[in-house]
Amino acid sequence: MRIFENYESEVRGYIRSFPTIFEKAKNSILVDEQGVEYIDFFAGAGTLNYGHNNEHITNALLEYLKKDGVVHGLDMATTAKKEFIHSFQENILKPRNLEYKLQFTGPTGTNAVETALKLARLVKGRSNIISFTNGYHGLTQGSLSITGNNEYRDESYISRCNAAFMPYDGYFENIDTIEYLRKFLADGSSGVDTPAAIIVETVQGEGGINVASKEWLQRLEAICREFDILLIIDDIQVGNGRTGEFFSFEFAGINPDIVTLSKSIGGGLPMAMLLFKPELDQWKPGEHTGTFRGNNLAFVAAKTAIENYWTNDDLSKAVFYKEKILKKHLESIVQKYKQYNISIRGRGLVYGFEVLNDSSVASEISAKCFNNGLIVETAGSEGQVIKFLPPLIIDEKTLKNGLEIFEKSVEEVFLEKEKHLKMEF
Amino acid sequence: MRIFENYESEVRGYIRSFPTIFEKAKNSILVDEQGVEYIDFFAGAGTLNYGHNNEHITNALLEYLKKDGVVHGLDMATTAKKEFIHSFQENILKPRNLEYKLQFTGPTGTNAVETALKLARLVKGRSNIISFTNGYHGLTQGSLSITGNNEYRDESYISRCNAAFMPYDGYFENIDTIEYLRKFLADGSSGVDTPAAIIVETVQGEGGINVASKEWLQRLEAICREFDILLIIDDIQVGNGRTGEFFSFEFAGINPDIVTLSKSIGGGLPMAMLLFKPELDQWKPGEHTGTFRGNNLAFVAAKTAIENYWTNDDLSKAVFYKEKILKKHLESIVQKYKQYNISIRGRGLVYGFEVLNDSSVASEISAKCFNNGLIVETAGSEGQVIKFLPPLIIDEKTLKNGLEIFEKSVEEVFLEKEKHLKMEF
Amino acid sequence: MRIFENYESEVRGYIRSFPTIFEKAKNSILVDEQGVEYIDFFAGAGTLNYGHNNEHITNALLEYLKKDGVVHGLDMATTAKKEFIHSFQENILKPRNLEYKLQFTGPTGTNAVETALKLARLVKGRSNIISFTNGYHGLTQGSLSITGNNEYRDESYISRCNAAFMPYDGYFENIDTIEYLRKFLADGSSGVDTPAAIIVETVQGEGGINVASKEWLQRLEAICREFDILLIIDDIQVGNGRTGEFFSFEFAGINPDIVTLSKSIGGGLPMAMLLFKPELDQWKPGEHTGTFRGNNLAFVAAKTAIENYWTNDDLSKAVFYKEKILKKHLESIVQKYKQYNISIRGRGLVYGFEVLNDSSVASEISAKCFNNGLIVETAGSEGQVIKFLPPLIIDEKTLKNGLEIFEKSVEEVFLEKEKHLKMEF
Amino acid sequence: MRIFENYESEVRGYIRSFPTIFEKAKNSILVDEQGVEYIDFFAGAGTLNYGHNNEHITNALLEYLKKDGVVHGLDMATTAKKEFIHSFQENILKPRNLEYKLQFTGPTGTNAVETALKLARLVKGRSNIISFTNGYHGLTQGSLSITGNNEYRDESYISRCNAAFMPYDGYFENIDTIEYLRKFLADGSSGVDTPAAIIVETVQGEGGINVASKEWLQRLEAICREFDILLIIDDIQVGNGRTGEFFSFEFAGINPDIVTLSKSIGGGLPMAMLLFKPELDQWKPGEHTGTFRGNNLAFVAAKTAIENYWTNDDLSKAVFYKEKILKKHLESIVQKYKQYNISIRGRGLVYGFEVLNDSSVASEISAKCFNNGLIVETAGSEGQVIKFLPPLIIDEKTLKNGLEIFEKSVEEVFLEKEKHLKMEF
């Protein structure tokens, strides 16, 4: 590890939570240089919905590389890109009656978000954007201005421009946050200018697994229509089947104007894109660019993922089936440790586990899990929430093994807590 | 092509300049679906210094994928990352006596630039940044604020904050632009606040192949030292050997505080990183993140490129050798068409060719070249400059073939121009 | 009136509501060129608490001018300024146990607000400011950024920087807006950065006569202490005795860090100043300036006002006495027209009268009042509130006469409304 | 003086340069509480072109106050305002063939500048503004963003938005600064967006008495026309006859789109206004307001000044006559102290005196003058320039007396310098 400590910036993060050197990976398992295996309930922060080195994808990449398919193509036309677009239209958009133009941005989520903000501002001629408490949309300057967590902000970044934060669903008990937002928009003297767009995650991942209800999302869409505001769904972390359906907003029956996709869309390889309604396509040629917006290996991987997982509803069903296993197990832990006042919430295969009585315990559980062979990360403004993000393709046995390691780790942490407590008397 | 026209955003650009569907690529040659071959003098806008599907790199990728090496790793430690860092330190930094910490950012150039700006502002506690006329640093909000070209700006993006533009080397004839900059900085009433950093490209690629002299860069560095300003070299397009040496600033003997690298560093795969002096490493853990900052396939490719091309100076010598061929050929064209007043300039294997008498002719030449089997792009504020960026590993024969196609295309365009002119009488 | 129409900008406003040319004025009466008298319930938008051409003040000005006292003094020391400062300390600050430094700013309210924002940001090193829905703090760029009403904003002013708007007391029924604010501040991921200051009016004048309760202000102060935020009371419109006590915040027993004063402080002449706790006095000499910050005629007027009205509590008592008359009369109108659902609210001699059933009626009542010899203006985001701001020194008879004109005008407007309604059947 | 030290903010400035308490003033003479007389060559930083307590003006004010003319009128029509507008149109605008609408802003210079910027941005729909090195336009947030001197800026004010600074006439020796500006504007990749307006002072007062030439101003106007940019002349300090003609730009024959006026326009009382071409009058009623935009005492004073000084060209002639006296005397000092390398420059009755060999000497001379009975201030980024701004109505004798005191003070300071120097040997 000395190489990382000597040469890599102090900014490095996950390497501190999971301090070993990983060498190989397959599906839901990571293996380090000592041959130790870890079950992965983190899945690249939502990038590995199809698992590490998914066999279908790896084979497609091997074949493509062997035949010298174009690897880097800027935004020139390539066979791989053509086939991805075709497959995405046929298998994802058309069956869902969604009519969207595609824009390939630099292959990171924040690139997609920045592009979405630019397009919304360009089309509406307004500079304000509304985002939500605990929202996370990336860390380049535009995205940072709509990301809530103040750990990422510094005075000198001047990132507080033209963004207003509103309370997310459930942020206040007993307050109708949509009615609240509505009043700010309806009142010309509220100080919150009509925004070009409202951007929202249907489940806030980094923010601590906060789940917006169907009704809340529907009312949010209605507000956007009422005030002529574009609705942007940031589906980077919870799209691509994470909630069971391909898009996380499908269950609410809403029709966002712009959708950002990244993370799992490229099957583990860097890729990001924007979907938007055709009437919003007001870009001039070349007005927004980026060197790696044509990462053809990712197109190959993406197409392979779609054709193996999204031509029927087997994966969706599997997600809901595994959600039941996950939820049931977590609920049994909640019951077992009632005195700790544990909250669980989620949709599909993204779940949060928060020990309300003790926000500091989450990182201890994560560390204990790592020692026991399970990778789970924390989320939330203070890292107070354990986040479950297993690969969607995880097999039932591995899922259950992971959950057992989790339960055991929770038990160990709580036992230590209690031992400490007793010692204090 | 209909799929692109129907489904891809109007923002698409290069596909309009090079309207065919590319299927395969190897070294300096692209092949379209009809089997037509094109010599590539564009090289992914500087991403393919080692050529398309470089055999060493492809083999390394195949091997890595076959053994299920970790593909996606966030910023966790992986064997591939460790080996890249080690190789970069041993083969690139140490021989050049450069002591830098490494930070892996989201794998696009603009991510690296945004990170550099944040770091500089964080360390210096100042928000102003100085950039240069015709500078290009990317299109996310922070990078856009220091990119000169107004085609990329829109009122509603509010991108004019905390950036001041100064004239680049040679921007004005007979004006010492460094002395000019110095006066603005030395005068407390100039309106240009002392910036956290000055960011500069040693050769402006997108800006039209403007070449800063050794002396100008040295004096710029001296000014940074005098006023306690960080010097950022944006080496995204012209680093990685493009000018003959690994870093484009080596020839000037300067020692920038921060260096941005992307494009060719990943051997064609998305990768970006920041180098900075150890004393600037004032990040808190996790303060700047990004999902794809651990693109392990790119680490494998990058390490392979370094170990095949940067353990000795063969590549450097080859670049200078081929520069001579390129320059000589272009100069002969300049001589041949004296009446058109052609300017050529460049360093290593990045050259610009500008017909001063007629700025519109560049795009016509580029189009003609495409028809004749050569890919070259235009650059500059009005696309008035033909940009030569062949892969560094191009073989002499292909280089010469390409140049002959270029000369022929120029001739055809000029002939048509003259025919038109005659017809008008 | 042709001169105004031909030569004065279309931006002119009150001249449209009160279309006559005023020539003379005394106490609560304005007289136009035709000799028509108007009772003034507007009092220069709160500038004429001591009445038009108050005899004490006019005499002091005449005497000062006759003896060639310094009129314009920048911020040099003058006898008039010395005497004002002395009088303000002895009669206003000391009896209230308030220890403040004084800063004289450019003599407009917005100058004082801009200065307050600069000082707060300077001292705290934070750029964010929290303001409230319907808050009005002026229209220069800094003040505009914290003023809610969107009639004053335009995209190109870029005024949405570093300001967050929170709900004012009573903005939402059944929501504890202080608790709401507290959550945004306590949650590091809310997106609302800890501000340098919170700025608030105890009664929002322009915003439609919204009255903050004692408890709400006390809890707001407690939040400022808890999070180390400066509390700025903008007392420009409702200070200077308007609510009965000299400062509008006295009734709540709070101790703001910064107070802005303007309007009536200069007895009708342009003057503005800032009060702040001595430990905040971190300005460097000359760091904030302004040509007219030494308007000595205003100092003379201000001192005269203080010495005639603030050496005992007669004026305070009179204000509360006249408040009863005003309130009782308005309440009788509310009773008389129950079907119109009229809301009245206020403190001291600032009252609002809003016909909830019909927001458009306020401007009609104002126009009718003008025709009947009474000047009252509207306020609120849509001008839906009649604002009562008579001079504090108004005599009881004139107050009652004015109220009778008001009642008569209301009656006429309602009768016309009903006639119209009947005609439609 | 203890009252000021105890109770007034540390921000106080001129009181430190001129540490006495002034009680009376008449024309060019200030008298302190001890009866000591001072000749005033500062004239309220340009506010007292017609002298302190000008007899015509004082008499008009006394008469107006005695007859209870309206003192405070917001922007309602008053007799005094009507008469001022009429007089300004007839005596100032019409004879000069200038067709402008008038807007009365809050009565400080910075209010007028803020309003000018808002109007320009509103009309053009562009947010960028170009200002010049050493420009001074005020200290509220909008004005501060275009003021060069960094003593007034602090990181937390975020004032660096949407303003670009260009070199003023003569800023660089041997560089044609208009050609320089032109290139930035003509080049779409310069990074300087086409601004809504260019704002400029024809003579920079605070900036150190820098004088723009006729030709430079004409070429600046031509550039504004070429690029469809509004030209704003900030005539706050050097308008109102300071340069001999009423407007400081008359000599150049240019026709600015917007002109800001304040300082002397109100004859010593707070007043500010904007002039703009009728086609720019795109305000909605009430879109920009301000409590004291109707300071009727100032209207009375302003009208009196116009009618006493601007109905013929006597004052203009007198200014040019006194300029000769001033210039000749200063030139004799330059000759006398050749070894100090003194620069003098100016137009009309605004002159700068800079000891190039020793920038610190200016404040010593100013202090010495004060001790000798003369008030002169320093200007420039480091206070290195003595600024001569006597009242325009100064009588010849007092002017000469003042100049003699100045010369004597210079002599004393230089003698002390030399004594010091000798003592060091």
PDB file of C-alpha atoms in Angstrom, chain C residues 222-394:
ATOM      1  CA  ALA C 222     -31.177  32.143  19.248  1.00  0.00           C
ATOM      2  CA  ILE C 223     -30.500  30.337  15.984  1.00  0.00           C
ATOM      3  CA  CYS C 224     -28.001  33.017  14.970  1.00  0.00           C
ATOM      4  CA  ARG C 225     -26.169  32.530  18.246  1.00  0.00           C
ATOM      5  CA  GLU C 226     -26.264  28.743  17.923  1.00  0.00           C
ATOM      6  CA  PHE C 227     -24.747  28.715  14.460  1.00  0.00           C
ATOM      7  CA  ASP C 228     -22.467  31.751  14.850  1.00  0.00           C
ATOM      8  CA  ILE C 229     -24.393  33.796  12.311  1.00  0.00           C
ATOM      9  CA  LEU C 230     -24.736  37.566  12.434  1.00  0.00           C
ATOM     10  CA  LEU C 231     -28.258  38.910  12.852  1.00  0.00           C
ATOM     11  CA  ILE C 232     -28.998  42.006  10.781  1.00  0.00           C
ATOM     12  CA  ILE C 233     -32.204  43.888  11.455  1.00  0.00           C
ATOM     13  CA  ASP C 234     -33.134  46.020   8.481  1.00  0.00           C
ATOM     14  CA  ASP C 235     -34.954  48.789  10.352  1.00  0.00           C
ATOM     15  CA  ILE C 236     -35.011  51.225   7.462  1.00  0.00           C
ATOM     16  CA  GLN C 237     -38.755  51.340   7.008  1.00  0.00           C
ATOM     17  CA  VAL C 238     -40.079  50.402  10.435  1.00  0.00           C
ATOM     18  CA  GLY C 239     -37.414  51.838  12.732  1.00  0.00           C
ATOM     19  CA  ASN C 240     -37.386  55.430  13.976  1.00  0.00           C
ATOM     20  CA  GLY C 241     -40.470  54.964  16.121  1.00  0.00           C
ATOM     21  CA  ARG C 242     -42.760  53.539  13.492  1.00  0.00           C
ATOM     22  CA  THR C 243     -43.757  50.621  15.719  1.00  0.00           C
ATOM     23  CA  GLY C 244     -43.941  52.767  18.851  1.00  0.00           C
ATOM     24  CA  GLU C 245     -40.448  52.216  20.179  1.00  0.00           C
ATOM     25  CA  PHE C 246     -37.412  53.737  18.492  1.00  0.00           C
ATOM     26  CA  PHE C 247     -36.148  50.420  17.161  1.00  0.00           C
ATOM     27  CA  SER C 248     -38.731  47.978  15.905  1.00  0.00           C
ATOM     28  CA  PHE C 249     -36.965  45.082  17.623  1.00  0.00           C
ATOM     29  CA  GLU C 250     -37.060  46.493  21.156  1.00  0.00           C
ATOM     30  CA  PHE C 251     -40.364  44.810  22.021  1.00  0.00           C
ATOM     31  CA  ALA C 252     -38.723  41.426  21.481  1.00  0.00           C
ATOM     32  CA  GLY C 253     -35.771  42.132  23.727  1.00  0.00           C
ATOM     33  CA  ILE C 254     -33.287  40.981  21.106  1.00  0.00           C
ATOM     34  CA  ASN C 255     -29.848  42.384  20.442  1.00  0.00           C
ATOM     35  CA  PRO C 256     -29.029  42.354  16.738  1.00  0.00           C
ATOM     36  CA  ASP C 257     -25.401  42.434  15.601  1.00  0.00           C
ATOM     37  CA  ILE C 258     -26.032  44.962  12.859  1.00  0.00           C
ATOM     38  CA  VAL C 259     -28.891  47.408  12.369  1.00  0.00           C
ATOM     39  CA  THR C 260     -29.569  49.403   9.220  1.00  0.00           C
ATOM     40  CA  LEU C 261     -31.263  52.790   9.554  1.00  0.00           C
ATOM     41  CA  SER C 262     -32.335  55.242   6.893  1.00  0.00           C
ATOM     42  CA  LYS C 263     -35.582  56.931   5.804  1.00  0.00           C
ATOM     43  CA  SER C 264     -36.882  58.856   8.844  1.00  0.00           C
ATOM     44  CA  ILE C 265     -33.543  58.993  10.625  1.00  0.00           C
ATOM     45  CA  GLY C 266     -32.705  62.159   8.651  1.00  0.00           C
ATOM     46  CA  GLY C 267     -36.030  63.829   9.374  1.00  0.00           C
ATOM     47  CA  GLY C 268     -36.950  63.744   5.700  1.00  0.00           C
ATOM     48  CA  LEU C 269     -33.475  64.430   4.327  1.00  0.00           C
ATOM     49  CA  PRO C 270     -31.284  61.710   2.783  1.00  0.00           C
ATOM     50  CA  MET C 271     -29.333  59.899   5.459  1.00  0.00           C
ATOM     51  CA  ALA C 272     -28.459  56.301   6.229  1.00  0.00           C
ATOM     52  CA  MET C 273     -26.369  54.594   8.786  1.00  0.00           C
ATOM     53  CA  LEU C 274     -25.260  51.299  10.143  1.00  0.00           C
ATOM     54  CA  LEU C 275     -25.040  50.303  13.780  1.00  0.00           C
ATOM     55  CA  PHE C 276     -22.935  47.336  14.730  1.00  0.00           C
ATOM     56  CA  LYS C 277     -21.361  45.755  17.746  1.00  0.00           C
ATOM     57  CA  PRO C 278     -17.880  47.124  18.419  1.00  0.00           C
ATOM     58  CA  GLU C 279     -16.198  43.761  17.875  1.00  0.00           C
ATOM     59  CA  LEU C 280     -17.444  43.745  14.289  1.00  0.00           C
ATOM     60  CA  ASP C 281     -15.663  46.997  13.495  1.00  0.00           C
ATOM     61  CA  GLN C 282     -13.043  45.337  11.358  1.00  0.00           C
ATOM     62  CA  TRP C 283     -13.006  47.820   8.518  1.00  0.00           C
ATOM     63  CA  LYS C 284      -9.766  49.327   7.374  1.00  0.00           C
ATOM     64  CA  PRO C 285      -9.844  53.136   7.089  1.00  0.00           C
ATOM     65  CA  GLY C 286     -11.565  54.143   3.873  1.00  0.00           C
ATOM     66  CA  GLU C 287     -12.427  50.580   2.911  1.00  0.00           C
ATOM     67  CA  HIS C 288     -16.016  51.586   2.262  1.00  0.00           C
ATOM     68  CA  THR C 289     -16.782  55.140   1.247  1.00  0.00           C
ATOM     69  CA  GLY C 290     -19.404  57.288  -0.448  1.00  0.00           C
ATOM     70  CA  THR C 291     -19.597  60.961  -1.388  1.00  0.00           C
ATOM     71  CA  PHE C 292     -22.738  61.874   0.528  1.00  0.00           C
ATOM     72  CA  ARG C 293     -22.101  59.949   3.735  1.00  0.00           C
ATOM     73  CA  GLY C 294     -21.696  63.352   5.408  1.00  0.00           C
ATOM     74  CA  ASN C 295     -24.966  65.107   4.579  1.00  0.00           C
ATOM     75  CA  ASN C 296     -24.792  67.681   7.350  1.00  0.00           C
ATOM     76  CA  LEU C 297     -28.250  69.123   6.796  1.00  0.00           C
ATOM     77  CA  ALA C 298     -29.539  65.652   7.586  1.00  0.00           C
ATOM     78  CA  PHE C 299     -27.394  65.504  10.719  1.00  0.00           C
ATOM     79  CA  VAL C 300     -28.949  68.758  11.857  1.00  0.00           C
ATOM     80  CA  ALA C 301     -32.437  67.477  11.107  1.00  0.00           C
ATOM     81  CA  ALA C 302     -31.734  64.131  12.749  1.00  0.00           C
ATOM     82  CA  LYS C 303     -30.436  65.707  15.935  1.00  0.00           C
ATOM     83  CA  THR C 304     -33.413  68.026  16.074  1.00  0.00           C
ATOM     84  CA  ALA C 305     -35.810  65.111  15.694  1.00  0.00           C
ATOM     85  CA  ILE C 306     -34.104  63.138  18.434  1.00  0.00           C
ATOM     86  CA  GLU C 307     -34.070  66.024  20.852  1.00  0.00           C
ATOM     87  CA  ASN C 308     -37.692  66.906  20.241  1.00  0.00           C
ATOM     88  CA  TYR C 309     -39.126  63.412  20.192  1.00  0.00           C
ATOM     89  CA  TRP C 310     -36.837  60.938  21.924  1.00  0.00           C
ATOM     90  CA  THR C 311     -35.828  62.480  25.227  1.00  0.00           C
ATOM     91  CA  ASN C 312     -39.016  61.193  26.798  1.00  0.00           C
ATOM     92  CA  ASP C 313     -41.664  58.618  25.845  1.00  0.00           C
ATOM     93  CA  ASP C 314     -44.407  60.986  24.748  1.00  0.00           C
ATOM     94  CA  LEU C 315     -44.081  60.059  21.097  1.00  0.00           C
ATOM     95  CA  SER C 316     -44.123  56.358  21.886  1.00  0.00           C
ATOM     96  CA  LYS C 317     -47.276  56.744  23.891  1.00  0.00           C
ATOM     97  CA  ALA C 318     -48.868  58.827  21.176  1.00  0.00           C
ATOM     98  CA  VAL C 319     -48.077  56.182  18.590  1.00  0.00           C
ATOM     99  CA  PHE C 320     -49.738  53.463  20.633  1.00  0.00           C
ATOM    100  CA  TYR C 321     -52.723  55.717  21.282  1.00  0.00           C
ATOM    101  CA  LYS C 322     -53.160  56.470  17.583  1.00  0.00           C
ATOM    102  CA  GLU C 323     -52.626  52.813  16.747  1.00  0.00           C
ATOM    103  CA  LYS C 324     -55.768  52.073  18.759  1.00  0.00           C
ATOM    104  CA  ILE C 325     -57.778  54.600  16.768  1.00  0.00           C
ATOM    105  CA  LEU C 326     -56.443  53.272  13.487  1.00  0.00           C
ATOM    106  CA  LYS C 327     -56.972  49.652  14.402  1.00  0.00           C
ATOM    107  CA  LYS C 328     -60.458  50.184  15.744  1.00  0.00           C
ATOM    108  CA  HIS C 329     -61.549  52.005  12.634  1.00  0.00           C
ATOM    109  CA  LEU C 330     -60.100  49.389  10.333  1.00  0.00           C
ATOM    110  CA  GLU C 331     -61.703  46.638  12.373  1.00  0.00           C
ATOM    111  CA  SER C 332     -65.065  48.278  12.021  1.00  0.00           C
ATOM    112  CA  ILE C 333     -64.605  48.215   8.244  1.00  0.00           C
ATOM    113  CA  VAL C 334     -63.644  44.546   8.438  1.00  0.00           C
ATOM    114  CA  GLN C 335     -66.877  43.867  10.314  1.00  0.00           C
ATOM    115  CA  LYS C 336     -68.954  45.903   7.910  1.00  0.00           C
ATOM    116  CA  TYR C 337     -67.688  44.020   4.873  1.00  0.00           C
ATOM    117  CA  LYS C 338     -67.407  40.512   6.247  1.00  0.00           C
ATOM    118  CA  GLN C 339     -68.307  39.068   2.874  1.00  0.00           C
ATOM    119  CA  TYR C 340     -65.077  40.459   1.425  1.00  0.00           C
ATOM    120  CA  ASN C 341     -62.903  38.653   3.926  1.00  0.00           C
ATOM    121  CA  ILE C 342     -60.622  41.519   4.862  1.00  0.00           C
ATOM    122  CA  SER C 343     -57.392  40.965   6.777  1.00  0.00           C
ATOM    123  CA  ILE C 344     -55.770  43.702   8.820  1.00  0.00           C
ATOM    124  CA  ARG C 345     -52.459  43.493  10.676  1.00  0.00           C
ATOM    125  CA  GLY C 346     -49.677  45.734  11.872  1.00  0.00           C
ATOM    126  CA  ARG C 347     -47.711  47.156  14.772  1.00  0.00           C
ATOM    127  CA  GLY C 348     -47.636  50.770  15.939  1.00  0.00           C
ATOM    128  CA  LEU C 349     -48.477  52.958  12.978  1.00  0.00           C
ATOM    129  CA  VAL C 350     -47.732  50.545  10.162  1.00  0.00           C
ATOM    130  CA  TYR C 351     -50.827  48.627   9.160  1.00  0.00           C
ATOM    131  CA  GLY C 352     -51.918  46.566   6.222  1.00  0.00           C
ATOM    132  CA  PHE C 353     -55.452  46.140   4.898  1.00  0.00           C
ATOM    133  CA  GLU C 354     -55.954  43.268   2.487  1.00  0.00           C
ATOM    134  CA  VAL C 355     -59.156  42.230   0.784  1.00  0.00           C
ATOM    135  CA  LEU C 356     -58.495  38.530   0.600  1.00  0.00           C
ATOM    136  CA  ASN C 357     -61.375  37.835  -1.741  1.00  0.00           C
ATOM    137  CA  ASP C 358     -60.118  40.230  -4.382  1.00  0.00           C
ATOM    138  CA  SER C 359     -56.457  41.153  -4.658  1.00  0.00           C
ATOM    139  CA  SER C 360     -57.059  43.665  -7.437  1.00  0.00           C
ATOM    140  CA  VAL C 361     -59.241  45.928  -5.360  1.00  0.00           C
ATOM    141  CA  ALA C 362     -56.408  47.532  -3.377  1.00  0.00           C
ATOM    142  CA  SER C 363     -55.202  49.725  -6.220  1.00  0.00           C
ATOM    143  CA  GLU C 364     -58.761  50.826  -6.933  1.00  0.00           C
ATOM    144  CA  ILE C 365     -59.215  51.848  -3.316  1.00  0.00           C
ATOM    145  CA  SER C 366     -55.920  53.729  -3.405  1.00  0.00           C
ATOM    146  CA  ALA C 367     -57.021  55.590  -6.541  1.00  0.00           C
ATOM    147  CA  LYS C 368     -60.405  56.386  -5.056  1.00  0.00           C
ATOM    148  CA  CYS C 369     -58.733  57.685  -1.877  1.00  0.00           C
ATOM    149  CA  PHE C 370     -56.561  59.986  -3.946  1.00  0.00           C
ATOM    150  CA  ASN C 371     -59.630  61.432  -5.619  1.00  0.00           C
ATOM    151  CA  ASN C 372     -61.153  61.926  -2.194  1.00  0.00           C
ATOM    152  CA  GLY C 373     -58.075  63.664  -0.786  1.00  0.00           C
ATOM    153  CA  LEU C 374     -56.110  60.887   0.871  1.00  0.00           C
ATOM    154  CA  ILE C 375     -52.769  59.413  -0.097  1.00  0.00           C
ATOM    155  CA  VAL C 376     -52.343  55.714   0.678  1.00  0.00           C
ATOM    156  CA  GLU C 377     -50.180  53.279  -1.236  1.00  0.00           C
ATOM    157  CA  THR C 378     -50.358  49.569  -1.880  1.00  0.00           C
ATOM    158  CA  ALA C 379     -47.741  46.977  -1.022  1.00  0.00           C
ATOM    159  CA  GLY C 380     -47.245  43.224  -1.369  1.00  0.00           C
ATOM    160  CA  SER C 381     -46.054  41.078  -4.233  1.00  0.00           C
ATOM    161  CA  GLU C 382     -49.059  42.027  -6.331  1.00  0.00           C
ATOM    162  CA  GLY C 383     -49.906  45.336  -4.715  1.00  0.00           C
ATOM    163  CA  GLN C 384     -52.779  43.574  -2.978  1.00  0.00           C
ATOM    164  CA  VAL C 385     -52.339  45.292   0.391  1.00  0.00           C
ATOM    165  CA  ILE C 386     -53.261  48.852   1.374  1.00  0.00           C
ATOM    166  CA  LYS C 387     -50.434  50.189   3.513  1.00  0.00           C
ATOM    167  CA  PHE C 388     -51.094  52.695   6.325  1.00  0.00           C
ATOM    168  CA  LEU C 389     -48.021  54.723   7.197  1.00  0.00           C
ATOM    169  CA  PRO C 390     -49.213  58.102   8.519  1.00  0.00           C
ATOM    170  CA  PRO C 391     -46.665  60.457  10.031  1.00  0.00           C
ATOM    171  CA  LEU C 392     -46.217  59.563  13.685  1.00  0.00           C
ATOM    172  CA  ILE C 393     -46.934  63.160  14.660  1.00  0.00           C
ATOM    173  CA  ILE C 394     -50.290  63.252  12.881  1.00  0.00           C
TER     174      ILE C 394
END
